[in-house]
Amino acid sequence: MGRIGGFLGGTVLTGSLAYLTFRHLKINTRTHSASLRTSRQIADSILLPKHIPKKPEPKLERPSFVETLKDTWNWEVEKIVRRMQKWDMRTVREEVEETVGNVVEKLKRQF
C-alpha cells in the first residue's frame, strides 16, 4: 500500500481537518452573530425611545366636485369674517372722521 495509501490517507486527513475547521468556524460565527444581535436589541431597547405606531389619519372623501367648491366658498367666507372681527371699529371710525375732516378743511380753504 505504499504511495497510494499514503496519498489517500493524507487526503482524508487534510479533508477531515479542513471540514472540522470550517464547521467549527461556522458554529462560532452563528454564536457570535446571535450574541451581537441580542446585545444590539438590548442596547436599542435602552437607548432608543419606544416606537408608538401612528393611527392612520381618516380619509376625507368628497361626494362631488360641487361639495368641494361649497367647502372652499365657506372657508373663504369664514376667513373674511375672522378678519372683520379682528378690526377695531373705534380706530377705523376715528381714521374715517379724521380723513373726512381733512377733506372738509381743504374744501373750506379753496372756497
PDB file of N, CA and C in Angstrom:
ATOM      1  N   MET A   1       0.803  -1.180   0.000  1.00  0.00           N
ATOM      2  CA  MET A   1       0.000   0.000   0.000  1.00  0.00           C
ATOM      3  C   MET A   1       0.849   1.248   0.000  1.00  0.00           C
ATOM      4  N   GLY A   2       1.836   1.401  -0.214  1.00  0.00           N
ATOM      5  CA  GLY A   2       2.819   2.457  -0.104  1.00  0.00           C
ATOM      6  C   GLY A   2       2.340   3.844  -0.482  1.00  0.00           C
ATOM      7  N   ARG A   3       2.554   4.171  -1.718  1.00  0.00           N
ATOM      8  CA  ARG A   3       2.294   5.549  -2.149  1.00  0.00           C
ATOM      9  C   ARG A   3       0.805   5.871  -2.221  1.00  0.00           C
ATOM     10  N   ILE A   4       0.028   4.965  -2.755  1.00  0.00           N
ATOM     11  CA  ILE A   4      -1.403   5.234  -2.909  1.00  0.00           C
ATOM     12  C   ILE A   4      -2.067   5.335  -1.534  1.00  0.00           C
ATOM     13  N   GLY A   5      -1.716   4.465  -0.632  1.00  0.00           N
ATOM     14  CA  GLY A   5      -2.281   4.509   0.723  1.00  0.00           C
ATOM     15  C   GLY A   5      -1.895   5.788   1.438  1.00  0.00           C
ATOM     16  N   GLY A   6      -0.633   6.202   1.259  1.00  0.00           N
ATOM     17  CA  GLY A   6      -0.176   7.443   1.888  1.00  0.00           C
ATOM     18  C   GLY A   6      -0.891   8.656   1.307  1.00  0.00           C
ATOM     19  N   PHE A   7      -1.073   8.621  -0.026  1.00  0.00           N
ATOM     20  CA  PHE A   7      -1.778   9.743  -0.673  1.00  0.00           C
ATOM     21  C   PHE A   7      -3.220   9.832  -0.197  1.00  0.00           C
ATOM     22  N   LEU A   8      -3.923   8.673  -0.175  1.00  0.00           N
ATOM     23  CA  LEU A   8      -5.319   8.669   0.267  1.00  0.00           C
ATOM     24  C   LEU A   8      -5.424   9.035   1.751  1.00  0.00           C
ATOM     25  N   GLY A   9      -4.518   8.541   2.563  1.00  0.00           N
ATOM     26  CA  GLY A   9      -4.532   8.865   3.992  1.00  0.00           C
ATOM     27  C   GLY A   9      -4.319  10.361   4.212  1.00  0.00           C
ATOM     28  N   GLY A  10      -3.386  10.932   3.471  1.00  0.00           N
ATOM     29  CA  GLY A  10      -3.115  12.371   3.590  1.00  0.00           C
ATOM     30  C   GLY A  10      -4.301  13.206   3.122  1.00  0.00           C
ATOM     31  N   THR A  11      -4.939  12.765   2.042  1.00  0.00           N
ATOM     32  CA  THR A  11      -6.098  13.485   1.509  1.00  0.00           C
ATOM     33  C   THR A  11      -7.258  13.421   2.498  1.00  0.00           C
ATOM     34  N   VAL A  12      -7.508  12.225   3.051  1.00  0.00           N
ATOM     35  CA  VAL A  12      -8.609  12.074   4.007  1.00  0.00           C
ATOM     36  C   VAL A  12      -8.326  12.892   5.260  1.00  0.00           C
ATOM     37  N   LEU A  13      -7.090  12.850   5.745  1.00  0.00           N
ATOM     38  CA  LEU A  13      -6.730  13.602   6.933  1.00  0.00           C
ATOM     39  C   LEU A  13      -6.862  15.110   6.703  1.00  0.00           C
ATOM     40  N   THR A  14      -6.340  15.590   5.574  1.00  0.00           N
ATOM     41  CA  THR A  14      -6.416  17.024   5.257  1.00  0.00           C
ATOM     42  C   THR A  14      -7.863  17.457   5.058  1.00  0.00           C
ATOM     43  N   GLY A  15      -8.631  16.646   4.344  1.00  0.00           N
ATOM     44  CA  GLY A  15     -10.047  16.977   4.125  1.00  0.00           C
ATOM     45  C   GLY A  15     -10.828  16.995   5.429  1.00  0.00           C
ATOM     46  N   SER A  16     -10.553  16.018   6.301  1.00  0.00           N
ATOM     47  CA  SER A  16     -11.242  15.962   7.591  1.00  0.00           C
ATOM     48  C   SER A  16     -10.898  17.175   8.443  1.00  0.00           C
ATOM     49  N   LEU A  17      -9.608  17.530   8.478  1.00  0.00           N
ATOM     50  CA  LEU A  17      -9.209  18.708   9.259  1.00  0.00           C
ATOM     51  C   LEU A  17      -9.838  19.994   8.689  1.00  0.00           C
ATOM     52  N   ALA A  18      -9.885  20.106   7.374  1.00  0.00           N
ATOM     53  CA  ALA A  18     -10.494  21.293   6.747  1.00  0.00           C
ATOM     54  C   ALA A  18     -11.988  21.339   7.053  1.00  0.00           C
ATOM     55  N   TYR A  19     -12.685  20.190   6.959  1.00  0.00           N
ATOM     56  CA  TYR A  19     -14.121  20.132   7.234  1.00  0.00           C
ATOM     57  C   TYR A  19     -14.417  20.511   8.688  1.00  0.00           C
ATOM     58  N   LEU A  20     -13.653  19.926   9.610  1.00  0.00           N
ATOM     59  CA  LEU A  20     -13.874  20.212  11.026  1.00  0.00           C
ATOM     60  C   LEU A  20     -13.566  21.679  11.358  1.00  0.00           C
ATOM     61  N   THR A  21     -12.528  22.220  10.721  1.00  0.00           N
ATOM     62  CA  THR A  21     -12.183  23.629  10.954  1.00  0.00           C
ATOM     63  C   THR A  21     -13.292  24.544  10.453  1.00  0.00           C
ATOM     64  N   PHE A  22     -13.777  24.326   9.250  1.00  0.00           N
ATOM     65  CA  PHE A  22     -14.851  25.158   8.694  1.00  0.00           C
ATOM     66  C   PHE A  22     -16.140  25.015   9.504  1.00  0.00           C
ATOM     67  N   ARG A  23     -16.424  23.779   9.962  1.00  0.00           N
ATOM     68  CA  ARG A  23     -17.610  23.566  10.769  1.00  0.00           C
ATOM     69  C   ARG A  23     -17.500  24.321  12.092  1.00  0.00           C
ATOM     70  N   HIS A  24     -16.330  24.260  12.698  1.00  0.00           N
ATOM     71  CA  HIS A  24     -16.099  24.973  13.958  1.00  0.00           C
ATOM     72  C   HIS A  24     -16.237  26.495  13.746  1.00  0.00           C
ATOM     73  N   LEU A  25     -15.681  27.024  12.672  1.00  0.00           N
ATOM     74  CA  LEU A  25     -15.786  28.453  12.370  1.00  0.00           C
ATOM     75  C   LEU A  25     -17.242  28.852  12.115  1.00  0.00           C
ATOM     76  N   LYS A  26     -17.978  28.006  11.435  1.00  0.00           N
ATOM     77  CA  LYS A  26     -19.388  28.292  11.149  1.00  0.00           C
ATOM     78  C   LYS A  26     -20.202  28.353  12.433  1.00  0.00           C
ATOM     79  N   ILE A  27     -19.986  27.405  13.335  1.00  0.00           N
ATOM     80  CA  ILE A  27     -20.710  27.391  14.613  1.00  0.00           C
ATOM     81  C   ILE A  27     -20.343  28.618  15.439  1.00  0.00           C
ATOM     82  N   ASN A  28     -19.052  28.959  15.472  1.00  0.00           N
ATOM     83  CA  ASN A  28     -18.623  30.143  16.215  1.00  0.00           C
ATOM     84  C   ASN A  28     -19.228  31.417  15.619  1.00  0.00           C
ATOM     85  N   THR A  29     -19.292  31.497  14.299  1.00  0.00           N
ATOM     86  CA  THR A  29     -19.867  32.666  13.643  1.00  0.00           C
ATOM     87  C   THR A  29     -21.331  32.808  13.991  1.00  0.00           C
ATOM     88  N   ARG A  30     -22.084  31.729  13.970  1.00  0.00           N
ATOM     89  CA  ARG A  30     -23.501  31.774  14.337  1.00  0.00           C
ATOM     90  C   ARG A  30     -23.682  32.196  15.794  1.00  0.00           C
ATOM     91  N   THR A  31     -22.849  31.668  16.677  1.00  0.00           N
ATOM     92  CA  THR A  31     -22.939  32.004  18.098  1.00  0.00           C
ATOM     93  C   THR A  31     -22.639  33.479  18.317  1.00  0.00           C
ATOM     94  N   HIS A  32     -21.570  33.975  17.700  1.00  0.00           N
ATOM     95  CA  HIS A  32     -21.205  35.381  17.844  1.00  0.00           C
ATOM     96  C   HIS A  32     -22.274  36.293  17.237  1.00  0.00           C
ATOM     97  N   SER A  33     -22.818  35.889  16.104  1.00  0.00           N
ATOM     98  CA  SER A  33     -23.856  36.679  15.455  1.00  0.00           C
ATOM     99  C   SER A  33     -25.096  36.787  16.342  1.00  0.00           C
ATOM    100  N   ALA A  34     -25.508  35.659  16.932  1.00  0.00           N
ATOM    101  CA  ALA A  34     -26.671  35.674  17.820  1.00  0.00           C
ATOM    102  C   ALA A  34     -26.393  36.539  19.049  1.00  0.00           C
ATOM    103  N   SER A  35     -25.178  36.447  19.581  1.00  0.00           N
ATOM    104  CA  SER A  35     -24.813  37.251  20.748  1.00  0.00           C
ATOM    105  C   SER A  35     -24.828  38.741  20.419  1.00  0.00           C
ATOM    106  N   LEU A  36     -24.270  39.107  19.278  1.00  0.00           N
ATOM    107  CA  LEU A  36     -24.262  40.515  18.863  1.00  0.00           C
ATOM    108  C   LEU A  36     -25.676  41.023  18.593  1.00  0.00           C
ATOM    109  N   ARG A  37     -26.508  40.195  17.983  1.00  0.00           N
ATOM    110  CA  ARG A  37     -27.887  40.580  17.709  1.00  0.00           C
ATOM    111  C   ARG A  37     -28.647  40.836  19.008  1.00  0.00           C
ATOM    112  N   THR A  38     -28.451  39.959  19.984  1.00  0.00           N
ATOM    113  CA  THR A  38     -29.094  40.127  21.285  1.00  0.00           C
ATOM    114  C   THR A  38     -28.593  41.392  21.979  1.00  0.00           C
ATOM    115  N   SER A  39     -27.284  41.632  21.923  1.00  0.00           N
ATOM    116  CA  SER A  39     -26.718  42.837  22.545  1.00  0.00           C
ATOM    117  C   SER A  39     -27.267  44.090  21.893  1.00  0.00           C
ATOM    118  N   ARG A  40     -27.399  44.067  20.584  1.00  0.00           N
ATOM    119  CA  ARG A  40     -27.934  45.237  19.887  1.00  0.00           C
ATOM    120  C   ARG A  40     -29.402  45.485  20.277  1.00  0.00           C
ATOM    121  N   GLN A  41     -30.188  44.426  20.378  1.00  0.00           N
ATOM    122  CA  GLN A  41     -31.588  44.583  20.778  1.00  0.00           C
ATOM    123  C   GLN A  41     -31.691  45.163  22.190  1.00  0.00           C
ATOM    124  N   ILE A  42     -30.827  44.721  23.079  1.00  0.00           N
ATOM    125  CA  ILE A  42     -30.838  45.252  24.449  1.00  0.00           C
ATOM    126  C   ILE A  42     -30.442  46.725  24.448  1.00  0.00           C
ATOM    127  N   ALA A  43     -29.383  47.068  23.713  1.00  0.00           N
ATOM    128  CA  ALA A  43     -28.939  48.463  23.652  1.00  0.00           C
ATOM    129  C   ALA A  43     -30.007  49.343  23.016  1.00  0.00           C
ATOM    130  N   ASP A  44     -30.637  48.862  21.957  1.00  0.00           N
ATOM    131  CA  ASP A  44     -31.698  49.648  21.308  1.00  0.00           C
ATOM    132  C   ASP A  44     -32.890  49.845  22.240  1.00  0.00           C
ATOM    133  N   SER A  45     -33.221  48.835  23.002  1.00  0.00           N
ATOM    134  CA  SER A  45     -34.373  48.978  23.901  1.00  0.00           C
ATOM    135  C   SER A  45     -34.074  49.975  25.018  1.00  0.00           C
ATOM    136  N   ILE A  46     -32.808  50.131  25.385  1.00  0.00           N
ATOM    137  CA  ILE A  46     -32.443  51.079  26.429  1.00  0.00           C
ATOM    138  C   ILE A  46     -32.288  52.486  25.857  1.00  0.00           C
ATOM    139  N   LEU A  47     -31.621  52.611  24.729  1.00  0.00           N
ATOM    140  CA  LEU A  47     -31.261  53.922  24.197  1.00  0.00           C
ATOM    141  C   LEU A  47     -32.331  54.569  23.336  1.00  0.00           C
ATOM    142  N   LEU A  48     -33.023  53.783  22.544  1.00  0.00           N
ATOM    143  CA  LEU A  48     -33.998  54.358  21.625  1.00  0.00           C
ATOM    144  C   LEU A  48     -35.368  54.463  22.288  1.00  0.00           C
ATOM    145  N   PRO A  49     -36.119  55.511  21.943  1.00  0.00           N
ATOM    146  CA  PRO A  49     -37.467  55.623  22.521  1.00  0.00           C
ATOM    147  C   PRO A  49     -38.377  54.538  21.958  1.00  0.00           C
ATOM    148  N   LYS A  50     -39.366  54.228  22.732  1.00  0.00           N
ATOM    149  CA  LYS A  50     -40.331  53.221  22.282  1.00  0.00           C
ATOM    150  C   LYS A  50     -41.067  53.748  21.064  1.00  0.00           C
ATOM    151  N   HIS A  51     -41.248  52.896  20.106  1.00  0.00           N
ATOM    152  CA  HIS A  51     -41.940  53.283  18.874  1.00  0.00           C
ATOM    153  C   HIS A  51     -43.443  53.158  19.096  1.00  0.00           C
ATOM    154  N   ILE A  52     -44.102  54.290  19.001  1.00  0.00           N
ATOM    155  CA  ILE A  52     -45.556  54.287  19.143  1.00  0.00           C
ATOM    156  C   ILE A  52     -46.139  54.391  17.740  1.00  0.00           C
ATOM    157  N   PRO A  53     -46.867  53.386  17.310  1.00  0.00           N
ATOM    158  CA  PRO A  53     -47.404  53.447  15.946  1.00  0.00           C
ATOM    159  C   PRO A  53     -48.444  54.554  15.825  1.00  0.00           C
ATOM    160  N   LYS A  54     -48.377  55.263  14.726  1.00  0.00           N
ATOM    161  CA  LYS A  54     -49.333  56.343  14.480  1.00  0.00           C
ATOM    162  C   LYS A  54     -50.644  55.763  13.980  1.00  0.00           C
ATOM    163  N   LYS A  55     -51.703  56.391  14.422  1.00  0.00           N
ATOM    164  CA  LYS A  55     -53.005  55.990  13.912  1.00  0.00           C
ATOM    165  C   LYS A  55     -53.151  56.573  12.514  1.00  0.00           C
ATOM    166  N   PRO A  56     -53.639  55.809  11.589  1.00  0.00           N
ATOM    167  CA  PRO A  56     -53.811  56.367  10.252  1.00  0.00           C
ATOM    168  C   PRO A  56     -54.853  57.481  10.278  1.00  0.00           C
ATOM    169  N   GLU A  57     -54.546  58.550   9.580  1.00  0.00           N
ATOM    170  CA  GLU A  57     -55.475  59.673   9.553  1.00  0.00           C
ATOM    171  C   GLU A  57     -56.698  59.300   8.727  1.00  0.00           C
ATOM    172  N   PRO A  58     -57.852  59.708   9.208  1.00  0.00           N
ATOM    173  CA  PRO A  58     -59.062  59.366   8.455  1.00  0.00           C
ATOM    174  C   PRO A  58     -59.059  60.069   7.100  1.00  0.00           C
ATOM    175  N   LYS A  59     -59.509  59.371   6.124  1.00  0.00           N
ATOM    176  CA  LYS A  59     -59.556  59.934   4.778  1.00  0.00           C
ATOM    177  C   LYS A  59     -60.875  60.665   4.594  1.00  0.00           C
ATOM    178  N   LEU A  60     -60.760  61.861   4.095  1.00  0.00           N
ATOM    179  CA  LEU A  60     -61.943  62.666   3.847  1.00  0.00           C
ATOM    180  C   LEU A  60     -62.270  62.547   2.366  1.00  0.00           C
ATOM    181  N   GLU A  61     -63.334  61.879   2.084  1.00  0.00           N
ATOM    182  CA  GLU A  61     -63.723  61.691   0.698  1.00  0.00           C
ATOM    183  C   GLU A  61     -64.867  62.631   0.365  1.00  0.00           C
ATOM    184  N   ARG A  62     -64.714  63.364  -0.693  1.00  0.00           N
ATOM    185  CA  ARG A  62     -65.727  64.318  -1.119  1.00  0.00           C
ATOM    186  C   ARG A  62     -66.757  63.591  -1.989  1.00  0.00           C
ATOM    187  N   PRO A  63     -68.030  63.891  -1.734  1.00  0.00           N
ATOM    188  CA  PRO A  63     -69.056  63.253  -2.564  1.00  0.00           C
ATOM    189  C   PRO A  63     -68.993  63.730  -4.018  1.00  0.00           C
ATOM    190  N   SER A  64     -68.654  65.035  -4.185  1.00  0.00           N
ATOM    191  CA  SER A  64     -68.608  65.524  -5.555  1.00  0.00           C
ATOM    192  C   SER A  64     -67.766  66.793  -5.615  1.00  0.00           C
ATOM    193  N   PHE A  65     -67.535  67.248  -6.820  1.00  0.00           N
ATOM    194  CA  PHE A  65     -66.769  68.474  -7.047  1.00  0.00           C
ATOM    195  C   PHE A  65     -67.525  69.681  -6.509  1.00  0.00           C
ATOM    196  N   VAL A  66     -68.834  69.660  -6.615  1.00  0.00           N
ATOM    197  CA  VAL A  66     -69.669  70.769  -6.143  1.00  0.00           C
ATOM    198  C   VAL A  66     -69.512  70.932  -4.628  1.00  0.00           C
ATOM    199  N   GLU A  67     -69.473  69.816  -3.903  1.00  0.00           N
ATOM    200  CA  GLU A  67     -69.280  69.882  -2.452  1.00  0.00           C
ATOM    201  C   GLU A  67     -67.921  70.496  -2.114  1.00  0.00           C
ATOM    202  N   THR A  68     -66.925  70.166  -2.893  1.00  0.00           N
ATOM    203  CA  THR A  68     -65.604  70.750  -2.672  1.00  0.00           C
ATOM    204  C   THR A  68     -65.651  72.258  -2.882  1.00  0.00           C
ATOM    205  N   LEU A  69     -66.337  72.699  -3.920  1.00  0.00           N
ATOM    206  CA  LEU A  69     -66.467  74.139  -4.162  1.00  0.00           C
ATOM    207  C   LEU A  69     -67.230  74.821  -3.030  1.00  0.00           C
ATOM    208  N   LYS A  70     -68.260  74.170  -2.518  1.00  0.00           N
ATOM    209  CA  LYS A  70     -69.021  74.734  -1.399  1.00  0.00           C
ATOM    210  C   LYS A  70     -68.128  74.904  -0.174  1.00  0.00           C
ATOM    211  N   ASP A  71     -67.321  73.880   0.118  1.00  0.00           N
ATOM    212  CA  ASP A  71     -66.417  73.963   1.263  1.00  0.00           C
ATOM    213  C   ASP A  71     -65.404  75.089   1.080  1.00  0.00           C
ATOM    214  N   THR A  72     -64.866  75.216  -0.114  1.00  0.00           N
ATOM    215  CA  THR A  72     -63.906  76.287  -0.381  1.00  0.00           C
ATOM    216  C   THR A  72     -64.562  77.644  -0.186  1.00  0.00           C
ATOM    217  N   TRP A  73     -65.773  77.804  -0.675  1.00  0.00           N
ATOM    218  CA  TRP A  73     -66.512  79.061  -0.504  1.00  0.00           C
ATOM    219  C   TRP A  73     -66.712  79.359   0.985  1.00  0.00           C
ATOM    220  N   ASN A  74     -67.111  78.357   1.751  1.00  0.00           N
ATOM    221  CA  ASN A  74     -67.332  78.549   3.186  1.00  0.00           C
ATOM    222  C   ASN A  74     -66.045  78.942   3.904  1.00  0.00           C
ATOM    223  N   TRP A  75     -64.923  78.335   3.524  1.00  0.00           N
ATOM    224  CA  TRP A  75     -63.647  78.686   4.154  1.00  0.00           C
ATOM    225  C   TRP A  75     -63.287  80.138   3.863  1.00  0.00           C
ATOM    226  N   GLU A  76     -63.525  80.576   2.640  1.00  0.00           N
ATOM    227  CA  GLU A  76     -63.213  81.966   2.286  1.00  0.00           C
ATOM    228  C   GLU A  76     -64.103  82.934   3.065  1.00  0.00           C
ATOM    229  N   VAL A  77     -65.382  82.618   3.191  1.00  0.00           N
ATOM    230  CA  VAL A  77     -66.299  83.481   3.941  1.00  0.00           C
ATOM    231  C   VAL A  77     -65.867  83.534   5.408  1.00  0.00           C
ATOM    232  N   GLU A  78     -65.493  82.392   5.986  1.00  0.00           N
ATOM    233  CA  GLU A  78     -65.037  82.371   7.374  1.00  0.00           C
ATOM    234  C   GLU A  78     -63.780  83.218   7.548  1.00  0.00           C
ATOM    235  N   LYS A  79     -62.886  83.166   6.573  1.00  0.00           N
ATOM    236  CA  LYS A  79     -61.657  83.950   6.651  1.00  0.00           C
ATOM    237  C   LYS A  79     -61.965  85.446   6.649  1.00  0.00           C
ATOM    238  N   ILE A  80     -62.908  85.855   5.804  1.00  0.00           N
ATOM    239  CA  ILE A  80     -63.290  87.265   5.744  1.00  0.00           C
ATOM    240  C   ILE A  80     -63.942  87.695   7.049  1.00  0.00           C
ATOM    241  N   VAL A  81     -64.807  86.848   7.598  1.00  0.00           N
ATOM    242  CA  VAL A  81     -65.485  87.177   8.859  1.00  0.00           C
ATOM    243  C   VAL A  81     -64.465  87.300   9.986  1.00  0.00           C
ATOM    244  N   ARG A  82     -63.509  86.404  10.042  1.00  0.00           N
ATOM    245  CA  ARG A  82     -62.484  86.482  11.089  1.00  0.00           C
ATOM    246  C   ARG A  82     -61.672  87.769  10.959  1.00  0.00           C
ATOM    247  N   ARG A  83     -61.336  88.143   9.722  1.00  0.00           N
ATOM    248  CA  ARG A  83     -60.594  89.374   9.504  1.00  0.00           C
ATOM    249  C   ARG A  83     -61.416  90.579   9.964  1.00  0.00           C
ATOM    250  N   MET A  84     -62.705  90.573   9.684  1.00  0.00           N
ATOM    251  CA  MET A  84     -63.572  91.670  10.113  1.00  0.00           C
ATOM    252  C   MET A  84     -63.683  91.723  11.644  1.00  0.00           C
ATOM    253  N   GLN A  85     -63.707  90.573  12.291  1.00  0.00           N
ATOM    254  CA  GLN A  85     -63.824  90.541  13.743  1.00  0.00           C
ATOM    255  C   GLN A  85     -62.564  91.074  14.422  1.00  0.00           C
ATOM    256  N   LYS A  86     -61.431  90.988  13.755  1.00  0.00           N
ATOM    257  CA  LYS A  86     -60.184  91.478  14.337  1.00  0.00           C
ATOM    258  C   LYS A  86     -60.074  93.001  14.263  1.00  0.00           C
ATOM    259  N   TRP A  87     -60.839  93.621  13.412  1.00  0.00           N
ATOM    260  CA  TRP A  87     -60.768  95.084  13.274  1.00  0.00           C
ATOM    261  C   TRP A  87     -61.241  95.758  14.550  1.00  0.00           C
ATOM    262  N   ASP A  88     -60.573  96.862  14.879  1.00  0.00           N
ATOM    263  CA  ASP A  88     -61.011  97.699  15.988  1.00  0.00           C
ATOM    264  C   ASP A  88     -61.835  98.825  15.378  1.00  0.00           C
ATOM    265  N   MET A  89     -63.148  98.757  15.544  1.00  0.00           N
ATOM    266  CA  MET A  89     -64.044  99.694  14.859  1.00  0.00           C
ATOM    267  C   MET A  89     -63.858 101.133  15.361  1.00  0.00           C
ATOM    268  N   ARG A  90     -63.449 101.310  16.600  1.00  0.00           N
ATOM    269  CA  ARG A  90     -63.213 102.657  17.117  1.00  0.00           C
ATOM    270  C   ARG A  90     -62.067 103.325  16.342  1.00  0.00           C
ATOM    271  N   THR A  91     -60.993 102.587  16.127  1.00  0.00           N
ATOM    272  CA  THR A  91     -59.853 103.118  15.390  1.00  0.00           C
ATOM    273  C   THR A  91     -60.254 103.433  13.951  1.00  0.00           C
ATOM    274  N   VAL A  92     -61.014 102.554  13.328  1.00  0.00           N
ATOM    275  CA  VAL A  92     -61.462 102.772  11.951  1.00  0.00           C
ATOM    276  C   VAL A  92     -62.338 104.024  11.886  1.00  0.00           C
ATOM    277  N   ARG A  93     -63.268 104.175  12.823  1.00  0.00           N
ATOM    278  CA  ARG A  93     -64.155 105.354  12.847  1.00  0.00           C
ATOM    279  C   ARG A  93     -63.345 106.634  13.018  1.00  0.00           C
ATOM    280  N   GLU A  94     -62.357 106.620  13.926  1.00  0.00           N
ATOM    281  CA  GLU A  94     -61.544 107.811  14.145  1.00  0.00           C
ATOM    282  C   GLU A  94     -60.734 108.166  12.898  1.00  0.00           C
ATOM    283  N   GLU A  95     -60.205 107.156  12.198  1.00  0.00           N
ATOM    284  CA  GLU A  95     -59.452 107.422  10.967  1.00  0.00           C
ATOM    285  C   GLU A  95     -60.361 108.013   9.896  1.00  0.00           C
ATOM    286  N   VAL A  96     -61.572 107.464   9.767  1.00  0.00           N
ATOM    287  CA  VAL A  96     -62.513 107.986   8.770  1.00  0.00           C
ATOM    288  C   VAL A  96     -62.897 109.422   9.120  1.00  0.00           C
ATOM    289  N   GLU A  97     -63.171 109.703  10.393  1.00  0.00           N
ATOM    290  CA  GLU A  97     -63.531 111.058  10.804  1.00  0.00           C
ATOM    291  C   GLU A  97     -62.383 112.029  10.527  1.00  0.00           C
ATOM    292  N   GLU A  98     -61.167 111.592  10.791  1.00  0.00           N
ATOM    293  CA  GLU A  98     -60.017 112.455  10.549  1.00  0.00           C
ATOM    294  C   GLU A  98     -59.863 112.737   9.062  1.00  0.00           C
ATOM    295  N   THR A  99     -60.016 111.717   8.230  1.00  0.00           N
ATOM    296  CA  THR A  99     -59.896 111.889   6.785  1.00  0.00           C
ATOM    297  C   THR A  99     -60.982 112.822   6.263  1.00  0.00           C
ATOM    298  N   VAL A 100     -62.224 112.608   6.696  1.00  0.00           N
ATOM    299  CA  VAL A 100     -63.332 113.469   6.265  1.00  0.00           C
ATOM    300  C   VAL A 100     -63.092 114.904   6.749  1.00  0.00           C
ATOM    301  N   GLY A 101     -62.619 115.058   7.969  1.00  0.00           N
ATOM    302  CA  GLY A 101     -62.315 116.392   8.496  1.00  0.00           C
ATOM    303  C   GLY A 101     -61.247 117.080   7.675  1.00  0.00           C
ATOM    304  N   ASN A 102     -60.212 116.357   7.261  1.00  0.00           N
ATOM    305  CA  ASN A 102     -59.159 116.949   6.430  1.00  0.00           C
ATOM    306  C   ASN A 102     -59.709 117.384   5.076  1.00  0.00           C
ATOM    307  N   VAL A 103     -60.576 116.558   4.489  1.00  0.00           N
ATOM    308  CA  VAL A 103     -61.175 116.910   3.190  1.00  0.00           C
ATOM    309  C   VAL A 103     -62.029 118.161   3.327  1.00  0.00           C
ATOM    310  N   VAL A 104     -62.818 118.249   4.394  1.00  0.00           N
ATOM    311  CA  VAL A 104     -63.677 119.425   4.628  1.00  0.00           C
ATOM    312  C   VAL A 104     -62.801 120.674   4.809  1.00  0.00           C
ATOM    313  N   GLU A 105     -61.712 120.565   5.552  1.00  0.00           N
ATOM    314  CA  GLU A 105     -60.814 121.718   5.754  1.00  0.00           C
ATOM    315  C   GLU A 105     -60.216 122.182   4.432  1.00  0.00           C
ATOM    316  N   LYS A 106     -59.827 121.267   3.577  1.00  0.00           N
ATOM    317  CA  LYS A 106     -59.256 121.631   2.283  1.00  0.00           C
ATOM    318  C   LYS A 106     -60.314 122.331   1.418  1.00  0.00           C
ATOM    319  N   LEU A 107     -61.554 121.820   1.461  1.00  0.00           N
ATOM    320  CA  LEU A 107     -62.616 122.440   0.688  1.00  0.00           C
ATOM    321  C   LEU A 107     -62.918 123.853   1.202  1.00  0.00           C
ATOM    322  N   LYS A 108     -62.885 124.072   2.512  1.00  0.00           N
ATOM    323  CA  LYS A 108     -63.124 125.398   3.081  1.00  0.00           C
ATOM    324  C   LYS A 108     -62.060 126.385   2.654  1.00  0.00           C
ATOM    325  N   ARG A 109     -60.816 125.920   2.567  1.00  0.00           N
ATOM    326  CA  ARG A 109     -59.707 126.795   2.182  1.00  0.00           C
ATOM    327  C   ARG A 109     -59.845 127.235   0.719  1.00  0.00           C
ATOM    328  N   GLN A 110     -60.348 126.330  -0.102  1.00  0.00           N
ATOM    329  CA  GLN A 110     -60.459 126.663  -1.539  1.00  0.00           C
ATOM    330  C   GLN A 110     -61.594 127.632  -1.805  1.00  0.00           C
ATOM    331  N   PHE A 111     -62.647 127.614  -1.032  1.00  0.00           N
ATOM    332  CA  PHE A 111     -63.806 128.479  -1.302  1.00  0.00           C
ATOM    333  C   PHE A 111     -63.801 129.623  -0.404  1.00  0.00           C
TER     334      PHE A 111
END
